[in-house]
Amino acid sequence: PVLDDGKDYHFPTRIVLARIVTEAQRIHRQPAPLALKLFRPDSQYEDEQLLAVTLAMGDMLAASKYQHWAGLGPVERNVLGFNPADRNMERVFRTLDWLERRAGANGFWPNEISIQDVVLACLILWSESRGAIEWRGRPKLESIVARLKDRASFVATAPLPWPPTQADQP
């Protein structure tokens, strides 16, 4: 994503998230369910790792999906010995298992919706609209997605299904 604040464009995703949190801190006057910080002072490295790994998982997920949609795959003699799209999906599933082990009953942070929760839910819901992946069966991650998917901000920005249906085309 790219954030256009009217003065400049901000990217990549990590910078966009930081700008959103900074703006939320500026305008929010009361306790919010969404944590108004990217990292907790007492858990900064763990929180930073969660965010970095989750964003990297999103890159792997998108790369795999785009490769399949484009019809790209090994041709002739596959010198790699594997299909990169399949390897990326293996990494996605291992990352989901890793995230499941680190999540708590209410998400990655107790008593707050963290940016890490939001990023995970966005990626899972994006995949649901683009050809579901096998993410279910991880109860803590299921809980995070269930807690966020019906929030107004998620409903308002839900990705359209892909490929587009006939009704979506001009």
Coordinates of C-alpha atoms in Angstrom, one line a residue, residues 32-37 106-118 144 147-148 151 154:
A32 CA -9.0 2.9 22.0
P33 CA -9.4 -0.8 21.4
L34 CA -6.7 -0.5 18.8
A35 CA -3.2 -0.1 20.3
L36 CA -1.9 3.3 19.4
K37 CA 1.7 2.1 19.1
N106 CA -7.1 -12.6 22.5
G107 CA -4.5 -11.9 19.9
F108 CA -0.9 -11.0 20.0
W109 CA -1.2 -8.4 22.8
P110 CA -3.5 -8.9 25.8
N111 CA -6.4 -6.4 26.1
E112 CA -5.6 -4.5 22.9
I113 CA -6.0 -5.0 19.2
S114 CA -2.4 -4.7 17.9
I115 CA -1.2 -3.7 14.5
Q116 CA 0.1 -7.3 14.3
D117 CA -3.5 -8.5 14.7
V118 CA -4.7 -6.1 12.0
I144 CA -8.0 -12.9 15.8
R147 CA -12.7 -10.6 16.2
L148 CA -11.7 -8.2 13.4
R151 CA -15.5 -4.3 12.3
F154 CA -12.7 -4.1 7.7

